[in-house]
């Protein structure tokens, strides 16, 4: 089975690229290849001109990845986990101040010495996020980062991603939540059945979908992925039996 | 009844699809390959045992009849009691999976089916699973019957007893679990039950050896009123063709199964109806599980990646009662064997003592590595993703995992060797050679174990007593045993039979061979680790 076919993407510094697509479109596979977790059968991935194939160690130092499920060591505290992540990447300069700032930013200071096994999903997600950011990566990859976050934390995350982009980092955000993509992404790529069917700014996507200026990303997405018929089905379901 | 049948059929369909990870739902013959092979081997061994036992006992029919009267009842009652006690603790852990980890139970309890039916079906199905496991013992019982020429009803009675025997312990485990979950959260109940289970199994193991040694087999008679003896007494009565006793014990056996089943079903249904199931969703009280850190450190010192990962793992082990127990369990068994050896050590001095010590230490090494090293891989679990994403090389990760698995057993086994060597008066030159042999054997053994566990990893930690997958356990055990037997025999023969130049060359060859195997196993581990880092296995959530 071919999960992803002929995908070519470029994300510049200061950009937030939204990777959208229906379930099974190949978003997670694409991100996994970009961060070096999966090897593409053909093609290559370069981070800041460093090719993964030739110098994976250097490429890995440049990226931060937040998977859709937060992976934490259950018997380490949140503070210990973030410290461990910084030490793993060898970035210990000014570590204590940076760590405490991140923990405070995500509202984790009170629980920072608790074992992560006892954290709620949202707390785990925020701890993983702090662990991802502690080594100051230049490119951020986030797979469904807002799942399990409360509205305040989701807002903080959006601000953080926009802040990161304005500081010159590149951000790749894979999500199902089209409102978030429309609100913060500078460019959007829509994946469908393993191929990119549209890419560009909102205006570019409108042109591709022959949509009017008032149409939302949701309308464009459904039009492009051939799921506009689903709206008719949903309408029929709303009709009283 | 139709609902009950539907529930059972749903469970059986799920069981038949074990191992299927994706694709259209269908019967998967491949998933049944292992159980079928095991069953075929068990039946083959059982039939052979039946055949030989029948020939042997049948040739002494008068003695055999006497044996039925004198031995069958004590054997069957003791076996029945042991099985029921063991099943009580195994069922406790198995039911935790059903009640706590299995979200599907909550789904069924939300449906308009009576909780009594749902939970009754779960208890019976768990019990039926144990009955199927116990049938492995049936050929031995059939052999006993054939050999002693017992009446024909004895044979179906065996399967009736095996069918009813697990119901009581499983139901009692449900009652205990329901009570325990009333006072402590399920996550802690799981830890507590596993700790209790391990302690009891250790006690049973040591206790049984002391009992068998001290009482000379099954001569002890268990009291009549003990319900766990009733299946054994029922079978004995059937074997001796005493219908009155058979019917009496049969009724008692049935009552001992039915009463706990009804009580367990009613109690658990009531507990779930009053909201006990919501405990499974509540997070652990954070304040009670704080990591012991002494405030904020002013500065974090740089640490090498190997030391960093070993430090992280040691911290995790120290805070995890279940993983600590993995170290304690083999220590108790080894300690017990050492005490036994020391108790008769004065009489065994000399070459025999050296040989016995060598065998004991090789077995101890194998036991320690097979118990503790797999947890070093499964303990990392899906957090391997974090290591795969980091700029740390697979060689570094493997070196950290290898050192963590090699150092503790190596220190322990070397300490035991030097201690025993001094006590038994083994020459210091021999102790040094054996010490080097053990260190290298452990190095190779750890490499094999880690390589196997990285090839067939088990990342789900539902059962912490089984951190290794079946394939990894078998590879480690067979590889370790073959390596231990080969190197042990060659070293012993080289040192004491072919002493001089031939002996020295042999022993040196063994040491070089072990070094090469350790190096190759390390490289295999590194390769598997690199493969795992890019494997969909890590990303897909499959084990």
XYZ file of C-alpha atoms in Angstrom:
784
model
C 0.000 0.000 0.000
C 1.306 3.467 -0.877
C 0.590 5.812 2.033
C 2.139 8.952 0.558
C 2.983 9.541 -3.095
C 4.974 12.376 -4.682
C 4.673 14.783 -1.762
C 6.943 17.827 -2.064
C 6.808 20.548 0.551
C 8.975 23.484 1.534
C 8.532 25.507 4.714
C 10.475 28.732 5.169
C 11.563 30.417 8.364
C 8.717 32.385 9.917
C 6.070 30.273 8.191
C 3.377 28.103 9.742
C 2.355 25.388 7.317
C -0.960 23.683 8.043
C -1.126 20.078 6.874
C -4.772 19.143 6.416
C -6.491 16.054 5.137
C -9.228 13.564 5.886
C -8.552 10.539 8.101
C -5.995 8.237 6.468
C -4.832 10.910 4.011
C -1.164 10.419 4.993
C -0.576 13.409 7.294
C 1.067 11.463 10.142
C 3.129 9.418 7.652
C 4.370 12.643 6.023
C 5.290 14.191 9.378
C 6.944 10.935 10.539
C 9.129 10.985 7.420
C 9.994 14.651 7.961
C 11.209 13.999 11.525
C 13.177 10.884 10.594
C 10.915 8.284 12.174
C 10.011 6.710 8.844
C 12.314 6.317 5.865
C 10.749 7.321 2.558
C 11.123 4.680 -0.161
C 12.208 7.489 -2.478
C 12.948 11.175 -2.091
C 14.639 13.042 0.733
C 14.067 15.371 3.666
C 16.308 18.360 4.419
C 16.148 20.580 7.474
C 17.890 23.950 7.090
C 19.859 22.463 4.159
C 20.930 19.480 6.280
C 19.806 16.265 4.577
C 18.490 13.577 6.894
C 20.205 10.904 4.827
C 23.677 12.439 5.094
C 23.688 13.890 8.636
C 20.713 12.673 10.663
C 22.254 13.713 14.014
C 22.596 17.345 12.956
C 19.167 17.344 11.356
C 17.609 15.954 14.544
C 19.141 18.723 16.633
C 17.227 21.243 14.523
C 13.778 19.770 14.925
C 11.195 19.404 17.647
C 8.320 16.946 17.226
C 5.119 16.621 19.188
C 3.312 13.388 18.237
C -0.467 13.063 18.507
C 0.015 10.945 21.637
C 2.273 12.497 24.275
C 5.123 10.124 25.117
C 6.400 10.646 28.665
C 8.267 8.484 31.139
C 5.601 7.685 33.750
C 8.050 7.435 36.650
C 9.718 10.802 36.030
C 8.265 14.077 37.234
C 7.369 16.763 34.711
C 10.419 18.795 35.731
C 12.716 15.750 35.474
C 11.311 14.917 32.044
C 11.971 18.387 30.645
C 15.496 18.326 32.133
C 16.101 14.897 30.605
C 15.006 16.127 27.180
C 17.361 19.117 27.393
C 20.272 16.882 28.436
C 19.435 14.442 25.640
C 19.944 17.245 23.114
C 22.948 18.593 25.029
C 21.388 22.040 25.534
C 21.973 22.761 29.188
C 22.968 26.438 28.999
C 20.610 28.443 31.148
C 18.503 25.281 31.409
C 16.932 25.912 34.822
C 15.588 29.345 33.841
C 14.290 28.150 30.449
C 12.692 25.069 31.985
C 10.948 27.004 34.739
C 9.721 29.592 32.219
C 8.206 26.867 30.041
C 6.627 25.084 33.009
C 5.157 28.358 34.207
C 3.946 29.249 30.724
C 1.995 25.984 30.511
C 0.698 26.233 34.081
C 2.621 23.148 35.182
C 4.696 24.605 38.019
C 2.437 23.280 40.804
C 2.555 19.747 39.435
C 6.161 19.885 38.200
C 7.419 17.481 40.894
C 4.574 14.996 40.473
C 5.153 11.826 38.489
C 3.772 12.238 34.971
C 1.850 8.957 35.421
C -0.681 10.933 37.436
C -1.118 13.742 34.890
C -4.310 14.325 32.939
C -4.112 14.091 29.134
C -3.901 17.860 28.810
C -1.059 18.085 31.342
C 0.801 15.303 29.547
C 0.380 17.123 26.248
C 1.727 20.362 27.753
C 4.669 18.558 29.398
C 5.538 16.911 26.067
C 5.322 20.337 24.457
C 7.710 21.799 27.045
C 10.039 18.835 26.443
C 9.905 19.527 22.719
C 10.672 23.221 23.060
C 13.412 23.033 25.706
C 16.224 22.461 23.195
C 15.203 25.504 21.128
C 14.459 23.688 17.848
C 14.452 25.657 14.618
C 11.669 23.649 12.990
C 8.595 22.501 14.912
C 6.430 19.587 13.808
C 3.152 19.186 15.654
C 0.637 16.413 15.040
C -2.830 17.280 16.360
C -1.360 19.348 19.196
C -4.621 20.737 20.549
C -6.244 17.350 21.266
C -7.019 17.187 24.980
C -6.086 20.799 25.679
C -8.514 23.095 27.470
C -9.477 26.349 25.676
C -6.933 28.425 27.628
C -4.068 26.012 26.852
C -5.145 25.763 23.203
C -5.022 29.548 22.979
C -1.589 29.588 24.661
C -0.379 27.027 22.135
C -1.629 29.087 19.208
C 0.111 32.186 20.607
C 3.271 30.165 21.170
C 3.313 28.853 17.593
C 2.754 32.328 16.178
C 5.474 33.650 18.497
C 7.851 30.919 17.367
C 7.198 31.759 13.714
C 7.747 35.464 14.324
C 11.095 34.577 15.961
C 12.110 32.955 12.666
C 11.255 29.328 13.273
C 9.423 27.168 10.766
C 6.299 25.378 12.003
C 4.471 22.419 10.455
C 1.084 21.793 12.003
C -0.957 18.713 11.152
C -4.534 19.108 12.310
C -8.166 18.291 11.746
C -9.326 21.514 13.348
C -9.795 23.774 10.357
C -10.544 26.887 12.431
C -7.086 26.713 14.007
C -5.448 26.188 10.618
C -7.349 29.120 9.125
C -6.518 31.335 12.103
C -2.770 30.791 12.434
C -1.334 29.108 9.330
C 0.388 31.253 6.765
C 0.175 28.457 4.206
C -1.948 25.338 3.980
C -1.364 22.028 2.207
C -4.280 19.644 1.720
C -3.408 15.969 1.505
C -5.853 13.504 0.050
C -5.163 9.793 -0.520
C -1.449 10.372 -0.058
C -1.093 13.265 -2.495
C -1.076 17.018 -2.116
C -4.166 18.269 -3.934
C -3.830 21.945 -3.017
C -1.198 24.149 -1.424
C -0.814 27.842 -0.706
C -2.362 30.737 1.177
C -6.120 30.939 1.784
C -6.483 33.007 -1.385
C -4.534 30.405 -3.377
C -6.814 27.663 -2.061
C -9.934 29.681 -2.930
C -8.649 30.034 -6.470
C -7.887 26.309 -6.695
C -11.376 25.434 -5.477
C -13.099 28.135 -7.528
C -14.533 29.447 -4.278
C -15.789 32.898 -3.445
C -13.977 35.238 -1.071
C -16.499 34.581 1.685
C -16.021 30.809 1.756
C -14.342 29.323 4.792
C -11.502 26.820 4.867
C -14.059 24.166 5.829
C -16.050 24.764 2.617
C -12.873 24.718 0.520
C -11.573 21.604 2.242
C -14.818 19.695 1.684
C -14.978 20.846 -1.924
C -11.391 19.816 -2.673
C -11.502 16.469 -0.893
C -14.753 15.561 -2.651
C -16.602 15.378 0.591
C -19.127 18.099 -0.156
C -21.698 15.339 -0.572
C -21.171 14.555 3.100
C -22.794 17.869 3.920
C -25.939 16.742 2.112
C -25.876 13.502 4.124
C -25.415 15.483 7.348
C -28.342 17.700 6.349
C -30.495 14.641 5.722
C -29.591 13.281 9.142
C -30.716 16.533 10.749
C -34.175 16.118 9.154
C -36.648 14.680 11.714
C -37.581 11.075 10.981
C -30.279 -16.609 27.293
C -30.052 -15.204 23.764
C -28.197 -12.148 25.124
C -25.822 -14.381 27.056
C -25.140 -16.413 23.899
C -24.532 -13.214 21.936
C -22.050 -11.973 24.549
C -20.173 -15.284 24.499
C -20.094 -15.395 20.707
C -18.766 -11.802 20.641
C -15.949 -12.770 23.020
C -15.053 -15.896 21.066
C -14.953 -13.939 17.777
C -12.607 -11.430 19.440
C -10.369 -14.257 20.674
C -10.204 -15.807 17.191
C -9.001 -12.487 15.769
C -6.143 -12.146 18.235
C -3.117 -10.962 16.331
C -5.084 -9.372 13.489
C -4.122 -5.714 13.449
C -5.920 -4.367 10.408
C -7.908 -5.305 7.354
C -11.358 -6.819 7.038
C -12.549 -8.780 10.064
C -11.972 -12.431 9.361
C -10.793 -15.644 10.905
C -6.983 -15.577 11.195
C -5.496 -19.066 11.024
C -2.005 -17.603 11.598
C -3.010 -16.240 15.013
C -3.895 -19.770 16.112
C -0.612 -21.310 14.951
C 1.148 -20.974 18.323
C -1.713 -22.304 20.505
C -2.170 -25.221 18.067
C 1.555 -26.106 18.171
C 1.570 -25.906 21.983
C -1.573 -28.058 22.210
C -0.167 -30.655 19.784
C 3.085 -30.859 21.791
C 1.161 -31.031 25.093
C -1.097 -33.810 23.773
C 1.896 -35.701 22.349
C 3.786 -35.477 25.638
C 0.614 -36.310 27.530
C -0.147 -39.376 25.428
C 3.433 -40.597 25.803
C 3.249 -40.057 29.551
C -0.079 -41.901 29.635
C 1.353 -44.768 27.649
C 4.494 -45.227 29.751
C 2.790 -44.607 33.066
C 0.050 -47.058 32.077
C 2.557 -49.764 31.139
C 4.543 -49.226 34.314
C 1.687 -49.021 36.778
C -0.427 -51.606 34.931
C 2.258 -54.204 35.441
C 1.880 -53.794 39.182
C -1.931 -53.829 39.394
C -2.232 -54.903 43.037
C 0.239 -52.291 44.141
C -1.586 -49.856 41.889
C -4.925 -50.451 43.600
C -3.231 -49.848 46.939
C -1.687 -46.719 45.476
C -5.139 -45.408 44.536
C -6.334 -45.739 48.106
C -3.165 -44.477 49.731
C -1.904 -41.919 47.238
C -4.619 -40.779 44.847
C -6.607 -38.821 47.392
C -3.622 -36.950 48.914
C -2.226 -36.231 45.436
C -5.504 -34.988 44.003
C -6.526 -32.949 47.041
C -3.087 -31.326 47.291
C -2.977 -30.602 43.562
C -6.514 -29.207 43.647
C -5.732 -26.950 46.600
C -2.483 -25.715 45.040
C -4.248 -25.036 41.744
C -7.063 -23.104 43.431
C -4.656 -20.935 45.473
C -2.520 -20.204 42.414
C -5.606 -19.482 40.303
C -6.922 -17.051 42.909
C -3.918 -14.780 42.398
C -3.643 -15.273 38.644
C -7.358 -14.561 38.323
C -6.891 -11.387 40.365
C -4.445 -9.990 37.806
C -6.449 -11.279 34.819
C -9.654 -9.721 36.145
C -7.942 -6.392 36.705
C -7.366 -6.348 32.960
C -11.042 -7.123 32.362
C -12.434 -4.708 34.957
C -9.984 -1.809 34.717
C -8.058 -1.880 31.457
C -10.878 -3.271 29.313
C -12.996 -0.277 28.311
C -15.325 -2.630 26.458
C -16.825 -3.794 29.746
C -17.966 -0.245 30.446
C -19.475 -0.094 26.964
C -21.466 -3.266 27.652
C -22.555 -2.010 31.052
C -23.926 1.122 29.392
C -26.114 -1.045 27.120
C -29.573 -2.177 28.218
C -28.257 -5.641 29.168
C -28.485 -6.698 32.794
C -25.115 -6.142 34.585
C -25.649 -9.553 36.148
C -25.507 -11.155 32.699
C -22.498 -9.121 31.557
C -20.430 -9.757 34.680
C -21.574 -13.375 35.050
C -20.435 -14.004 31.479
C -17.059 -12.361 32.186
C -16.477 -14.453 35.286
C -17.486 -17.680 33.512
C -15.355 -16.875 30.473
C -12.300 -16.102 32.624
C -12.935 -19.328 34.495
C -13.321 -21.255 31.229
C -9.955 -19.906 30.048
C -8.307 -21.281 33.184
C -10.142 -24.596 32.701
C -8.675 -24.865 29.211
C -5.204 -24.211 30.637
C -5.758 -26.829 33.325
C -6.719 -29.468 30.723
C -2.999 -29.666 29.947
C -2.835 -31.692 33.176
C -5.603 -34.059 32.041
C -3.372 -36.602 30.248
C -1.502 -37.154 33.516
C -4.781 -37.770 35.334
C -5.969 -40.049 32.537
C -2.660 -41.907 32.872
C -3.257 -42.284 36.580
C -6.714 -43.699 35.872
C -5.581 -46.038 33.105
C -2.649 -47.289 35.097
C -4.703 -48.004 38.181
C -7.607 -49.477 36.226
C -10.229 -47.122 37.620
C -13.881 -47.213 36.538
C -14.867 -45.556 33.237
C -16.789 -42.618 34.831
C -13.432 -41.421 36.224
C -12.461 -39.981 32.815
C -15.430 -37.662 32.181
C -15.308 -36.790 35.888
C -11.774 -35.399 35.375
C -13.065 -32.864 32.847
C -16.093 -32.014 35.010
C -13.755 -31.278 37.930
C -11.410 -29.224 35.726
C -14.400 -27.265 34.403
C -15.739 -26.433 37.863
C -12.410 -26.008 39.720
C -11.504 -22.452 38.533
C -15.000 -20.988 39.090
C -14.528 -20.593 42.861
C -11.089 -18.875 42.757
C -12.141 -16.613 39.895
C -15.354 -15.635 41.713
C -13.450 -15.092 44.972
C -10.952 -12.932 43.087
C -13.888 -10.854 41.789
C -15.159 -10.393 45.343
C -11.677 -9.437 46.605
C -11.123 -7.098 43.678
C -14.472 -5.398 44.179
C -13.620 -4.867 47.830
C -10.129 -3.604 47.032
C -11.379 -1.185 44.391
C -13.747 0.270 46.960
C -10.828 1.546 49.025
C -8.002 2.169 46.556
C -7.950 3.357 42.944
C -7.629 0.607 40.307
C -4.201 1.768 39.147
C -2.832 1.137 42.634
C -4.914 -2.027 43.005
C -3.073 -3.381 39.961
C 0.333 -2.695 41.503
C -0.737 -4.080 44.854
C -2.217 -7.239 43.352
C 0.886 -7.895 41.259
C 3.113 -7.401 44.297
C 0.941 -9.769 46.322
C 0.829 -12.242 43.422
C 4.615 -12.292 43.107
C 5.158 -12.633 46.846
C 2.674 -15.492 47.024
C 4.172 -17.281 44.035
C 7.623 -16.950 45.641
C 6.266 -18.291 48.923
C 4.500 -21.140 47.100
C 7.639 -22.057 45.182
C 9.909 -22.073 48.219
C 7.187 -23.498 50.449
C 6.506 -26.373 48.058
C 10.212 -27.255 47.914
C 10.505 -27.168 51.681
C 7.301 -29.177 52.006
C 8.312 -31.802 49.462
C 11.756 -32.070 50.994
C 10.567 -32.042 54.592
C 7.490 -34.209 54.422
C 8.686 -36.621 51.793
C 6.115 -35.933 49.105
C 2.383 -35.890 49.448
C 2.038 -37.729 52.699
C 0.292 -34.848 54.440
C -3.486 -35.162 54.632
C -5.570 -32.048 54.143
C -8.660 -31.611 56.335
C -12.036 -32.855 55.094
C -13.783 -29.512 55.583
C -11.435 -27.654 53.196
C -13.546 -26.905 50.065
C -10.455 -26.878 47.810
C -10.051 -30.610 48.510
C -13.574 -31.503 47.359
C -12.776 -31.862 43.617
C -9.907 -34.226 44.555
C -12.123 -36.219 46.927
C -14.855 -36.369 44.271
C -12.404 -37.814 41.727
C -11.041 -40.315 44.254
C -14.574 -41.455 45.109
C -15.361 -41.925 41.396
C -12.080 -43.794 40.923
C -12.909 -46.113 43.811
C -16.488 -46.590 42.493
C -18.156 -45.316 45.671
C -21.312 -43.656 44.322
C -22.474 -42.180 47.622
C -19.225 -40.367 48.299
C -18.978 -39.362 44.636
C -22.476 -37.823 44.621
C -21.864 -36.148 48.003
C -18.541 -34.604 47.017
C -19.919 -33.827 43.558
C -22.732 -31.770 45.096
C -20.293 -30.048 47.466
C -17.941 -29.290 44.528
C -20.845 -27.845 42.536
C -22.026 -25.739 45.488
C -18.467 -24.488 46.079
C -18.423 -23.297 42.459
C -21.974 -21.938 42.235
C -22.136 -20.044 45.537
C -19.032 -17.836 44.960
C -20.107 -17.374 41.319
C -23.504 -16.023 42.336
C -22.004 -13.906 45.138
C -19.234 -12.537 42.903
C -21.637 -11.717 40.071
C -24.177 -10.033 42.364
C -21.539 -8.066 44.278
C -19.650 -6.822 41.222
C -22.894 -5.949 39.398
C -23.999 -3.945 42.444
C -20.611 -2.224 42.681
C -20.674 -1.250 38.997
C -24.275 -0.108 39.251
C -23.296 2.255 42.066
C -20.566 3.859 39.982
C -17.488 1.859 40.882
C -16.490 1.782 37.205
C -15.905 5.523 37.208
C -12.880 4.926 39.460
C -11.035 3.660 36.410
C -11.223 7.095 34.824
C -10.150 9.144 37.837
C -6.483 10.151 37.774
C -4.298 9.240 40.675
C -4.103 11.817 43.399
C -1.048 13.726 42.363
C -0.056 14.872 45.823
C 0.459 11.270 46.947
C 2.884 10.495 44.104
C 5.442 13.275 44.181
C 8.940 12.570 42.971
C 11.442 13.096 45.752
C 13.393 16.092 44.532
C 15.195 18.454 46.827
C 13.938 21.725 45.439
C 15.349 23.520 42.438
C 18.941 22.791 41.542
C 20.876 25.993 40.787
C 22.520 24.557 37.685
C 22.238 21.352 35.682
C 25.585 19.713 35.044
C 26.368 18.191 31.662
C 26.029 14.426 31.629
C 27.139 11.976 28.944
C 24.262 10.322 27.044
C 24.976 6.816 28.389
C 25.079 8.025 31.992
C 22.022 10.172 31.368
C 19.954 7.244 30.140
C 21.173 4.887 32.875
C 20.335 7.557 35.469
C 16.843 7.998 34.018
C 16.242 4.221 33.993
C 17.529 3.765 37.548
C 15.205 6.534 38.736
C 12.261 4.835 37.017
C 13.157 1.420 38.457
C 13.548 2.849 41.964
C 10.073 4.381 41.792
C 8.367 1.336 40.293
C 7.499 -1.386 42.788
C 6.755 -3.855 40.008
C 10.119 -3.407 38.303
C 11.932 -3.577 41.643
C 10.215 -6.889 42.267
C 11.634 -8.223 39.010
C 15.040 -7.894 40.667
C 13.905 -9.221 44.045
C 12.187 -12.351 42.665
C 15.284 -14.038 41.172
C 17.352 -12.881 44.137
C 15.082 -14.757 46.543
C 15.182 -17.909 44.409
C 18.964 -17.714 44.000
C 19.434 -16.909 47.682
C 17.354 -19.923 48.625
C 19.460 -22.188 46.406
C 22.684 -20.752 47.832
C 21.512 -21.421 51.364
C 20.727 -25.020 50.377
C 24.177 -25.362 48.776
C 25.941 -23.830 51.780
C 24.018 -26.110 54.135
C 25.636 -29.166 52.572
C 28.727 -27.399 51.303
C 31.184 -28.883 53.782
C 30.535 -32.353 52.395
C 30.795 -31.240 48.774
C 34.230 -29.617 48.818
C 36.547 -30.101 45.899
C 35.863 -30.593 42.200
C 32.201 -31.410 42.760
C 31.727 -28.157 44.685
C 33.357 -26.218 41.836
C 31.107 -27.899 39.281
C 27.977 -27.370 41.376
C 28.897 -23.737 41.992
C 29.542 -23.186 38.292
C 26.187 -24.714 37.261
C 24.347 -22.808 39.966
C 25.904 -19.484 38.998
C 25.281 -20.039 35.276
C 21.619 -20.823 35.984
C 21.426 -17.828 38.338
C 22.921 -15.581 35.639
C 20.430 -16.835 33.078
C 17.532 -16.327 35.504
C 18.644 -12.815 36.446
C 19.131 -11.694 32.861
C 15.904 -13.225 31.519
C 13.958 -11.594 34.346
C 15.473 -8.124 34.449
C 16.887 -7.294 31.000
C 13.606 -7.469 29.001
C 12.103 -4.849 31.333
C 14.880 -2.455 30.295
C 13.379 -2.523 26.778
C 9.682 -2.746 27.643
C 10.170 -0.128 30.386
C 11.237 2.351 27.714
C 8.081 1.454 25.807
C 6.925 3.849 23.137
C 9.221 6.510 24.607
C 11.759 4.945 22.229
C 10.275 7.548 19.893
C 11.907 10.254 22.018
C 15.285 8.523 21.713
C 14.763 7.925 17.985
C 14.031 11.624 17.486
C 17.016 12.745 19.528
C 20.559 13.145 18.173
C 21.713 10.097 20.192
C 23.002 7.197 18.095
C 21.570 3.656 18.366
C 25.044 2.521 19.569
C 24.800 4.886 22.550
C 21.267 3.778 23.403
C 22.265 0.123 23.130
C 25.367 0.712 25.279
C 23.219 2.293 28.021
C 20.633 -0.495 27.919
C 23.351 -3.158 27.803
C 25.284 -1.720 30.759
C 22.117 -1.374 32.830
C 21.252 -5.006 32.121
C 24.777 -6.367 32.548
C 26.189 -4.583 35.595
C 23.707 -5.548 38.383
C 23.656 -9.313 37.662
C 27.392 -9.295 36.979
C 28.211 -7.678 40.331
C 25.818 -10.009 42.111
C 27.029 -13.203 40.458
C 30.705 -12.284 40.899
C 30.102 -11.491 44.584
C 28.354 -14.840 45.018
C 31.206 -16.626 43.203
C 33.912 -15.082 45.357
C 31.872 -15.712 48.517
C 31.135 -19.335 47.642
C 34.683 -19.854 46.395
C 36.097 -18.761 49.743
C 33.582 -20.799 51.716
C 33.974 -23.987 49.674
C 37.737 -23.615 49.416
C 37.933 -23.349 45.616
C 41.416 -22.363 44.400
C 41.738 -18.632 43.702
C 43.053 -19.254 40.152
C 39.902 -21.287 39.408
C 37.721 -18.574 40.946
C 39.336 -15.949 38.700
C 38.849 -18.031 35.547
C 35.248 -18.799 36.507
C 34.706 -15.089 37.289
C 35.902 -14.105 33.828
C 33.777 -16.842 32.261
C 30.666 -15.634 34.122
C 31.256 -11.969 33.245
C 31.628 -12.797 29.553
C 28.731 -15.269 29.603
C 26.540 -12.571 31.127
C 27.727 -10.065 28.515
C 26.776 -12.452 25.704
C 23.533 -13.419 27.405
C 22.509 -9.775 27.893
C 23.297 -9.107 24.224
C 21.136 -12.045 23.101
C 18.319 -10.990 25.420
C 18.324 -7.328 24.338
C 18.659 -8.282 20.664
C 15.687 -10.668 20.951
C 13.594 -8.114 22.833
C 14.371 -5.428 20.277
C 13.488 -7.812 17.454
C 10.181 -8.883 19.011
C 9.428 -6.046 21.427
C 6.522 -5.891 23.842
C 5.647 -2.300 24.542
C 2.281 -2.748 26.232
C 2.806 -3.193 29.917
C -0.553 -4.625 30.930
C 1.199 -7.493 32.660
C 4.482 -6.313 34.197
C 5.381 -9.880 35.103
C 5.706 -10.547 31.372
C 7.890 -7.769 29.983
C 9.035 -10.029 27.157
C 7.173 -11.324 24.106
C 6.917 -15.094 23.594
C 9.447 -15.159 20.751
C 11.941 -13.029 22.704
C 11.588 -15.166 25.854
C 12.084 -18.396 23.913
C 15.109 -17.056 22.012
C 16.728 -15.728 25.193
C 16.082 -18.887 27.153
C 17.176 -21.342 24.454
C 20.177 -19.206 23.423
C 21.232 -18.602 27.034
C 20.813 -22.225 28.085
C 22.754 -23.533 25.073
C 25.501 -20.957 25.567
C 25.682 -21.624 29.314
C 25.736 -25.399 28.964
C 28.334 -25.318 26.171
C 30.695 -22.829 27.747
C 30.226 -24.250 31.256
C 30.977 -27.850 30.238
C 33.948 -26.875 28.057
C 35.450 -24.656 30.781
C 34.989 -27.329 33.443
C 36.444 -30.064 31.247
C 39.277 -27.766 30.129
C 40.187 -26.799 33.675
C 39.957 -30.135 35.437
C 40.044 -32.935 32.873
C 42.386 -31.546 30.215
C 44.558 -29.467 32.518
C 47.859 -28.203 31.112
C 48.242 -26.723 27.634
C 45.158 -28.419 26.111
C 43.032 -27.226 29.018
C 44.372 -23.690 28.811
C 43.700 -23.527 25.066
C 40.162 -24.863 25.590
C 39.343 -22.361 28.339
C 40.874 -19.495 26.337
C 38.819 -20.595 23.315
C 35.636 -20.485 25.382
C 36.477 -16.991 26.694
C 37.288 -15.683 23.189
C 34.141 -17.341 21.820
C 31.990 -15.677 24.464
C 33.601 -12.300 23.721
C 32.854 -12.701 20.004
C 29.240 -13.743 20.715
C 28.807 -10.775 23.097
C 30.155 -8.394 20.437
C 27.983 -9.871 17.669
C 24.884 -9.820 19.892
C 25.597 -6.158 20.717
C 25.815 -5.321 17.005
C 22.551 -7.177 16.320
C 20.946 -5.112 19.093
C 22.251 -1.872 17.547
C 20.894 -2.886 14.146
C 17.517 -3.824 15.579
C 17.400 -0.566 17.519
C 18.109 1.436 14.358
C 15.445 -0.575 12.539
C 12.985 -0.064 15.414
C 13.561 3.694 15.311
C 12.233 3.709 11.747
C 9.665 1.032 12.262
C 5.929 1.501 11.976
C 5.709 -0.770 15.004
C 6.687 2.168 17.180
C 4.235 4.506 15.511
C 1.246 2.261 14.981
C 0.538 1.357 18.578
C 0.896 -2.326 17.815
C 2.912 -4.636 19.996
